Coordinates of C-alpha atoms in Angstrom, one line a residue:
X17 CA 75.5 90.8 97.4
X18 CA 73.2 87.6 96.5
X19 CA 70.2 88.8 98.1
X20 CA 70.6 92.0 95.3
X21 CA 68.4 91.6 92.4
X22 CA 70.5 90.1 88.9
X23 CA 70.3 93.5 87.4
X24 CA 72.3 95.2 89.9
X25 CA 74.4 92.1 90.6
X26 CA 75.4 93.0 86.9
X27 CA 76.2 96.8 87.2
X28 CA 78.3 96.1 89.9
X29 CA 80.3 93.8 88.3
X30 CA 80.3 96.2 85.6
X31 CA 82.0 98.9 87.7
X32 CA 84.5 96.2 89.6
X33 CA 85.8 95.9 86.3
X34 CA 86.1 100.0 85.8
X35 CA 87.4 100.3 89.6
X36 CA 91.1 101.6 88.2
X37 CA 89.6 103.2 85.2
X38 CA 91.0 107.2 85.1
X39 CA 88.6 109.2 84.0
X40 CA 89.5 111.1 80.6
X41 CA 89.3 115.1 82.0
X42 CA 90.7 116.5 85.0
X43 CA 93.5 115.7 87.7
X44 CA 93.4 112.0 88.7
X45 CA 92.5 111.0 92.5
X46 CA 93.3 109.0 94.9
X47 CA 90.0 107.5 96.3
X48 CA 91.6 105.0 98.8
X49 CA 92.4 107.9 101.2
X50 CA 89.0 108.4 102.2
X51 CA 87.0 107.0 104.9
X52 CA 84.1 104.6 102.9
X53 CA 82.5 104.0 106.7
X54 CA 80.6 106.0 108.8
X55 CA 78.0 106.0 111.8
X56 CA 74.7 106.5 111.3
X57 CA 73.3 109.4 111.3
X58 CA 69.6 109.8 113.2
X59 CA 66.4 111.1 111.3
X60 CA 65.0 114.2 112.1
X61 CA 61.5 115.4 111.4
X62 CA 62.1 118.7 110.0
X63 CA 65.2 120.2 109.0
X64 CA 64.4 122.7 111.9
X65 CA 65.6 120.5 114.2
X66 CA 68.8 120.2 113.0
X67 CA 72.2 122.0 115.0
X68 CA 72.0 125.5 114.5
X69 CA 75.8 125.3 112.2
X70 CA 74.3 122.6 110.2
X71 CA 71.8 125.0 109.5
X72 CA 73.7 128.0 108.8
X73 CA 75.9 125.8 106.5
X74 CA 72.8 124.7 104.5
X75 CA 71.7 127.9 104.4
X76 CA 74.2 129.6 102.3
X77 CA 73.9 126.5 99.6
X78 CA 69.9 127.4 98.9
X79 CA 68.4 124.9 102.0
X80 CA 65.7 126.5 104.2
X81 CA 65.3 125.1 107.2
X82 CA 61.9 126.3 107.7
X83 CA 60.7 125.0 104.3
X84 CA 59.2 128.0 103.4
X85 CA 58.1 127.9 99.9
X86 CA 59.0 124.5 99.2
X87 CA 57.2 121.8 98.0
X88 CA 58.9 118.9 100.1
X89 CA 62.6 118.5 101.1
X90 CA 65.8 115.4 101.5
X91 CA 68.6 116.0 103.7
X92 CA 71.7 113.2 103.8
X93 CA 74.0 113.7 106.2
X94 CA 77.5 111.8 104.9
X95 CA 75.6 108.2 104.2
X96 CA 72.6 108.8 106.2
X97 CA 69.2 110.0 105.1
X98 CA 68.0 112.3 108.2
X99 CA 65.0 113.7 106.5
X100 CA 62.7 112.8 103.3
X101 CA 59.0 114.0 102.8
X102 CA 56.8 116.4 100.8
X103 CA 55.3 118.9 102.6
X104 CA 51.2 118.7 103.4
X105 CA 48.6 119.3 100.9
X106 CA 51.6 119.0 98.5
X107 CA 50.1 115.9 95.7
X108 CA 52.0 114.9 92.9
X109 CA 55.6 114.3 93.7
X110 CA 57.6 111.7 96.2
X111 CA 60.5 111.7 97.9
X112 CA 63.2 109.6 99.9
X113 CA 66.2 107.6 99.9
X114 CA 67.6 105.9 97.5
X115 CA 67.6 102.7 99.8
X116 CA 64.4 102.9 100.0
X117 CA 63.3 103.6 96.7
X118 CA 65.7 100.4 95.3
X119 CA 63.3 98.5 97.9
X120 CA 60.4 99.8 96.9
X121 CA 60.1 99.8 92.9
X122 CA 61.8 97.1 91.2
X123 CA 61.4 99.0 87.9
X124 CA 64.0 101.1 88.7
X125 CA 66.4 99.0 86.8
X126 CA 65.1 100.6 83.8
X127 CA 66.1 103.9 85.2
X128 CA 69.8 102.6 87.1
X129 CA 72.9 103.6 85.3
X130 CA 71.0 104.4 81.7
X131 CA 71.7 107.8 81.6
X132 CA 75.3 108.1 82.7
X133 CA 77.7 104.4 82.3
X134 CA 78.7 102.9 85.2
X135 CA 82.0 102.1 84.2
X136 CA 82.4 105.4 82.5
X137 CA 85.6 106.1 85.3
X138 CA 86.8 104.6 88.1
X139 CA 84.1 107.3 90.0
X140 CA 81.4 106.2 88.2
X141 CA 82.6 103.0 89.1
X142 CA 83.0 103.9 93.0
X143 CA 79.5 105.3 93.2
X144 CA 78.0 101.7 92.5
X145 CA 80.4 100.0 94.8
X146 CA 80.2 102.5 97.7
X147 CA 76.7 103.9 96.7
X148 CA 75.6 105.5 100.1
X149 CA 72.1 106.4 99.5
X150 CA 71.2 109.8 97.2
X151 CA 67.7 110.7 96.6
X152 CA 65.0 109.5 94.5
X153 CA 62.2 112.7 93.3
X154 CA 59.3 111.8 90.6
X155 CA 56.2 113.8 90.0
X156 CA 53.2 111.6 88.6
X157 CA 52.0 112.5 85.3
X158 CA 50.2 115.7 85.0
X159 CA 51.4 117.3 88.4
X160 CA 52.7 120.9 88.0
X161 CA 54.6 121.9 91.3
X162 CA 55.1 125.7 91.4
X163 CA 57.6 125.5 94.7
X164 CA 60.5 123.8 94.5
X165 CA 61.8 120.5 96.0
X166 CA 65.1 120.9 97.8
X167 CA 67.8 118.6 98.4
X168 CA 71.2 118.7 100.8
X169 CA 73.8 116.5 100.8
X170 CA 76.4 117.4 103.4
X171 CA 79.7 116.3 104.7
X172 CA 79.6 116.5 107.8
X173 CA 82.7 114.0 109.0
X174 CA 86.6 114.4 108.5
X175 CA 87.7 112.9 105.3
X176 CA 84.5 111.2 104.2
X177 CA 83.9 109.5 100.8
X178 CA 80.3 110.3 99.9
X179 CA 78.6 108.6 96.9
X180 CA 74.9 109.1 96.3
X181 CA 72.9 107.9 93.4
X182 CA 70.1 110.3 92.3
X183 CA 67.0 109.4 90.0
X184 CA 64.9 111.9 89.1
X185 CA 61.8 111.4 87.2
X186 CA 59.5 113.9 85.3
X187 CA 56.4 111.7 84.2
X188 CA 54.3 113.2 81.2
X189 CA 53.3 116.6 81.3
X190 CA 54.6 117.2 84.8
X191 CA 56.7 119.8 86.2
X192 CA 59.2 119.9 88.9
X193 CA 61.5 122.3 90.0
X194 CA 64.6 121.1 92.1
X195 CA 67.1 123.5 94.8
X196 CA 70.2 120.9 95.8
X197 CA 72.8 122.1 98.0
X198 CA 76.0 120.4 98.6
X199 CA 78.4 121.5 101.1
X200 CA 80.3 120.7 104.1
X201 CA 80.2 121.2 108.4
X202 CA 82.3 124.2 109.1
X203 CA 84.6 122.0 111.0
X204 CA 85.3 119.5 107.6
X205 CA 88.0 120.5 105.0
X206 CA 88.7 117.1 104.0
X207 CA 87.2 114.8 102.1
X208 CA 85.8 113.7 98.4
X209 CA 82.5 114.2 97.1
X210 CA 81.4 111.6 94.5
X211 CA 77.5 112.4 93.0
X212 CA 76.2 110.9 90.4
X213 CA 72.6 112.1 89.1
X214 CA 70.6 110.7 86.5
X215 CA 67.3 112.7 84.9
X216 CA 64.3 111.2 82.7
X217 CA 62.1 113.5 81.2
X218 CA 59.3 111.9 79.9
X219 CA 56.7 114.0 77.2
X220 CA 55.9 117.3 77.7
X221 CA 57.4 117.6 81.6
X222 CA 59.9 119.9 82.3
X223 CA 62.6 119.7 85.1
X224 CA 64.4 122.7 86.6
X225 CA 67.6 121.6 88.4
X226 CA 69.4 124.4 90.6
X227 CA 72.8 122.9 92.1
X228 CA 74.8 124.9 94.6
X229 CA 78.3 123.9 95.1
X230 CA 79.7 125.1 98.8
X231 CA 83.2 123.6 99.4
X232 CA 86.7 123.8 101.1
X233 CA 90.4 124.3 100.2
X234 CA 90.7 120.3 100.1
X235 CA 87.7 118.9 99.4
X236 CA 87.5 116.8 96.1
X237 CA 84.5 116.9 93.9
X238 CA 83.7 114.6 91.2
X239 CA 79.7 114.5 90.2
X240 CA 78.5 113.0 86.7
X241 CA 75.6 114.0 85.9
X242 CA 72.9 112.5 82.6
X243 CA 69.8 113.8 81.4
X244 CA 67.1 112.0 79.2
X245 CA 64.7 114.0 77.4
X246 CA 61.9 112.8 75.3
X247 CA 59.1 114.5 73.1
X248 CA 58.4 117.7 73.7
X249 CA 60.6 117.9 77.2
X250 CA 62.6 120.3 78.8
X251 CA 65.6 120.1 80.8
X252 CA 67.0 123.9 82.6
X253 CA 69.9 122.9 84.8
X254 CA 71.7 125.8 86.7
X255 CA 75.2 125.7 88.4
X256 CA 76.4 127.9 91.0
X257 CA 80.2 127.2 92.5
X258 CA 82.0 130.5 94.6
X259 CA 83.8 129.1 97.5
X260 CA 87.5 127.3 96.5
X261 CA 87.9 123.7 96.2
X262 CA 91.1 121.3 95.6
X263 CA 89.5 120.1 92.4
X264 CA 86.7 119.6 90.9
X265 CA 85.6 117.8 87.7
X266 CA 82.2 117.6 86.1
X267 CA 81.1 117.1 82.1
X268 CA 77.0 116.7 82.4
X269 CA 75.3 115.0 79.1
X270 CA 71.9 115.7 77.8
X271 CA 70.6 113.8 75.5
X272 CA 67.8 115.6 73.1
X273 CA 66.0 111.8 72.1
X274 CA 62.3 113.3 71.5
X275 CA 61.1 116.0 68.7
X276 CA 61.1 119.4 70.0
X277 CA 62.8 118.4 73.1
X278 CA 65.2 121.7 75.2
X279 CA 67.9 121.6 77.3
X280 CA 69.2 124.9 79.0
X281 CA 72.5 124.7 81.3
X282 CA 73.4 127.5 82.3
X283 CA 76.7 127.9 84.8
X284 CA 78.5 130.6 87.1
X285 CA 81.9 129.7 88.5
X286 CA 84.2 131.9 90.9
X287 CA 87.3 130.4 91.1
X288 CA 89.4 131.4 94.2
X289 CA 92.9 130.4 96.0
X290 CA 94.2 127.4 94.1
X291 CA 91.5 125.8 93.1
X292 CA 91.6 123.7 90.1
X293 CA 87.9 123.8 88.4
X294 CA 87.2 121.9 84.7
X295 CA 83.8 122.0 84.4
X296 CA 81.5 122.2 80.9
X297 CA 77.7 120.9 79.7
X298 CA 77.4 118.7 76.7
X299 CA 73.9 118.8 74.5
X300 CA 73.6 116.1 72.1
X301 CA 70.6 116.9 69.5
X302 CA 69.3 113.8 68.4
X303 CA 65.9 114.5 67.0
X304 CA 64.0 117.0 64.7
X305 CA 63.1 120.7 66.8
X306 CA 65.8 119.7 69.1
X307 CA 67.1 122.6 71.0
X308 CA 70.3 123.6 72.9
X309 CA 71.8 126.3 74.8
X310 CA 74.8 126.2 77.1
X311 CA 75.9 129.6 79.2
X312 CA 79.3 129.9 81.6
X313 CA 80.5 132.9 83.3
X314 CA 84.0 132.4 84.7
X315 CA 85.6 134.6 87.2
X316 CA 89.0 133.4 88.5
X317 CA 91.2 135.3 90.9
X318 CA 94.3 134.6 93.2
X319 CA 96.1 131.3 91.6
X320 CA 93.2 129.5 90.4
X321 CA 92.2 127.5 87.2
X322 CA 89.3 127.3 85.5
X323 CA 88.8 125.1 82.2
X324 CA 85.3 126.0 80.7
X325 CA 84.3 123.5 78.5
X326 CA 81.2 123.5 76.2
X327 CA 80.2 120.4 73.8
X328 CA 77.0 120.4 71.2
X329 CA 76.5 117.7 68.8
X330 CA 74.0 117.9 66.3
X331 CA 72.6 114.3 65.0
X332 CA 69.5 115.4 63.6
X333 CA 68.5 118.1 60.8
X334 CA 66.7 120.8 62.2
X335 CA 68.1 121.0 65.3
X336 CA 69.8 124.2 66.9
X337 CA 72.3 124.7 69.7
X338 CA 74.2 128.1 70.9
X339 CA 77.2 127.5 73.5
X340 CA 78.0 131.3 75.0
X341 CA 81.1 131.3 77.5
X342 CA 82.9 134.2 78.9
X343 CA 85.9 134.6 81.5
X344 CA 87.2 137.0 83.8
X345 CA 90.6 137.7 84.8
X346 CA 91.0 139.3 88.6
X347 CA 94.7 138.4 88.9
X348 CA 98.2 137.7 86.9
X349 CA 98.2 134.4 88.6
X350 CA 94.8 133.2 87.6
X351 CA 93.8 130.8 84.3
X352 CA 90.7 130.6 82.7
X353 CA 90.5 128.2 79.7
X354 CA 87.6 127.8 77.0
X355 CA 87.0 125.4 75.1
X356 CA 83.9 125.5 73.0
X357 CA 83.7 122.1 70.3
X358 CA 80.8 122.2 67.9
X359 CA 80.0 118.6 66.2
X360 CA 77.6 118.9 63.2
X361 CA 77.3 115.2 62.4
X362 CA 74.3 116.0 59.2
X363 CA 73.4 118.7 56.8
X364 CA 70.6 120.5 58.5
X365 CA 72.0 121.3 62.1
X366 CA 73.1 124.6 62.7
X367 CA 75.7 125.3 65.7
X368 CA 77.0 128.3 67.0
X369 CA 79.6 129.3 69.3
X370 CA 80.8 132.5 71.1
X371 CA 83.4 132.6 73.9
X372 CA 85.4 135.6 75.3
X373 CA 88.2 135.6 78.0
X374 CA 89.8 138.7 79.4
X375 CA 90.2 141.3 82.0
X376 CA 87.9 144.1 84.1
X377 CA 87.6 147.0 81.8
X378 CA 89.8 150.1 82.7
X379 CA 86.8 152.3 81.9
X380 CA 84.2 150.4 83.7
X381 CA 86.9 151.1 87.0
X382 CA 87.0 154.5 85.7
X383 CA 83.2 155.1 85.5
X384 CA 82.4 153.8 88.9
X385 CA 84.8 155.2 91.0
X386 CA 84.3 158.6 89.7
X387 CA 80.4 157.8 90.9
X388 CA 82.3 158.0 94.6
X389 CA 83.3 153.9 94.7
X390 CA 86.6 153.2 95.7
X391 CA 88.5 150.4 93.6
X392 CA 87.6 147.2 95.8
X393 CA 84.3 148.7 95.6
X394 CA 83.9 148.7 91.9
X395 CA 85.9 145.3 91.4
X396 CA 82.8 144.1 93.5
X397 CA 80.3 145.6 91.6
X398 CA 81.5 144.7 88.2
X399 CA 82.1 141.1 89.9
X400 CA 78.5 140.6 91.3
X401 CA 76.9 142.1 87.8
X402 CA 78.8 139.7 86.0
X403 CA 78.1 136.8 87.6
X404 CA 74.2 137.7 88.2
X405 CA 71.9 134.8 87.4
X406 CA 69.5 136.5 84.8
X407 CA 68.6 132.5 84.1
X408 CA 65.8 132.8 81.2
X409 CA 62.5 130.1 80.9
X410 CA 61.7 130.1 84.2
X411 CA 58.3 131.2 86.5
X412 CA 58.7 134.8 88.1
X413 CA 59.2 133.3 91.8
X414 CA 61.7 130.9 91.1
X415 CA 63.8 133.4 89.1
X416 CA 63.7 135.5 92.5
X417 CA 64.2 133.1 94.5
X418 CA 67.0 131.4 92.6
X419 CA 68.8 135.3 92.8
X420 CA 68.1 135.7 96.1
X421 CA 70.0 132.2 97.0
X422 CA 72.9 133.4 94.5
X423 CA 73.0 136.4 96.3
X424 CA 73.7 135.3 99.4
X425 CA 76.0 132.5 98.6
X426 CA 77.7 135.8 97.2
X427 CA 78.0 138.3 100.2
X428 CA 79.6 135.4 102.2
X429 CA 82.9 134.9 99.6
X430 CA 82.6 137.8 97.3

């Protein structure tokens, strides 16, 4: 720890002193069961060369193997980095490990813990202690990638803790779009996932984050998640979560600093077995032209609960936010809770709300399975259309591509 620079000497005496703090939201954890030690992992050159169930795995979380369309990719394997680069003719944007990048740019510490606290909870807290690795993606000013970067992180040891740190930085005017995928080996249904991912959006870039959730019965998933976005910045972050998990908690920020700045969340869940889901976005509007919008579609079937939380403060006058969340029943086990909060802090904000909880339709039923559809048939259908990602502000092929990776996440647990 001496040879660390003072900076991060400090945040990790920061989070020592948050180690026992519970977080505020969701079922508390015990992190000490979990293995913090692991064996290297060897790097790989292409994702391609990776086992053929590693692959499969990634698949069905948005990773192509064969990088087809995609502008560069980062694969982490419990705490090792096993593959980093940007593809060939590809200018603009880097990519690697966070180990690397804390070696390589010592102004980093302008960017470490600013957009989510260190000692917010004791996860937070366990991230700086036990950071293993996490990825660090920046586009230079002016570069407008049309393919998107991906990203896997993967489990693929018995009862692991993984913690990884993610920067990501838009420069001015740039434009990046992002495909992470975080799942598990077939073989692992133990084990806690810990991800903490901070975004800086500088003037006039735009960052589209897409993150795939692919879990087990007993896997525990805490990520926190901040976004900075200044003048004239956008921020579109999509979440997709369909197999069951033992719990997971998550409440990203974004924080609207700069005039005319967006931020677009937009989230479907399908909970399943007993899994215990409390997820929401929070916007936080703190200059003029500031914009918000914050989307959740909630299915939850067998015993499962789902809290859907939604969060927009307005700071600023002339600033506008919209939080839309609806919930479907599929069982008389099954919970889905709301819970919209709209914080006008001036005159001059406007806020709006709309959230709606409830069960299939008996005339949808009705309609389809006189059309020849048996019941599980139609249940399917309505299910699929309900949860399909019509995700607005984005390029033509990334909306295709982003439905076609929703799709098939879909036909393996729907």
């Amino acid at each position: 720890m001496s040879k660390l620079p003072k900076w991060r000497r400090e945040s990790i005496k920061r989070a020592e002193a948050a180690k026992e703090k519970r977080a505020k939201i969701g079922p508390d954890v015990d992190i000490d069961k979990f293995k913090r030690e692991e064996p290297n992992h060897p790097t790989v050159s292409a994702p391609a060369e990776l086992p053929q169930e590693i692959q499969e795995a990634a698949k069905v979380v948005g990773i192509d193997s064969n990088e087809a369309m995609r502008s560069g990719t980062f694969f982490q394997c419990d705490h090792s980095v096993i593959v980093a680069r940007t593809h060939k003719g590809i200018p603009g944007v880097e990519i690697m490990g966070m180990n690397q990048a804390l070696m390589k740019y010592d102004w980093l510490a302008d960017y470490w813990w600013k957009a989510v606290p260190v000692d917010m909870d004791k996860y937070t807290a366990m991230a700086e202690i036990n950071q293993t690795q996490g990825y660090f993606i920046r586009t230079e000013p002016g570069a407008r990638l049309t393919l998107p970067v991906q990203a896997c992180l993967f489990m693929g040891s018995y009862g692991i803790l993984q913690c990884p740190h993610n920067v990501i930085i838009a420069e001015e005017d740039s434009e990046l779009h992002i495909i992470t995928g975080c799942t598990i080996h077939p073989s692992v249904d133990f084990g806690m996932h810990i991800g903490v991912s901070e975004f800086y959006i500088k003037k006039g870039a735009t960052i589209t984050f897409t993150m795939i959730h692919g879990w087990a019965p007993k896997i525990e998933v805490r990520p926190r998640t901040g976004a900075i976005i200044e003048r004239g910045g956008t921020f579109l972050s999509n979440y997709v979560c369909f197999r069951p998990v033992k719990t997971l908690q998550m409440y990203p920020v974004a924080y609207c600093l700069g005039d005319d700045s967006k931020a677009r969340y937009h989230t479907l869940i399908y909970g399943c077995k007993d899994s215990f889901i409390d997820v929401g976005n929070r916007a936080v509007l703190k200059a003029g032209g500031a914009k918000a919008e914050v989307t959740a579609r909630a299915i939850a079937r067998d015993s499962s609960q789902i809290i859907a939380r939604g969060h927009l403060v307005g700071e600023c006058p002339e600033t506008r936010a919209h939080l839309d969340c609806r919930g479907l029943l599929l069982s008389k086990e099954a919970r889905i809770h709301a819970i919209p909060e709209l914080e006008g802090k001036v005159e001059g904000c406007d806020l709006s709300h709309e959230a709606a909880v409830g069960k299939i339709e008996e005339e949808q039923l009705c309609y389809l399975m006189s059309r020849g559809l048996n019941e599980e048939q139609a249940t399917s259908l309505i299910v699929r259309g309900f949860l399909d990602p019509e995700i607005p502000g984005l390029p033509d092929h990334l909306k295709r591509e982003i439905r076609r990776i929703v799709q098939l996440t879909a036909e393996k647990v729907l």
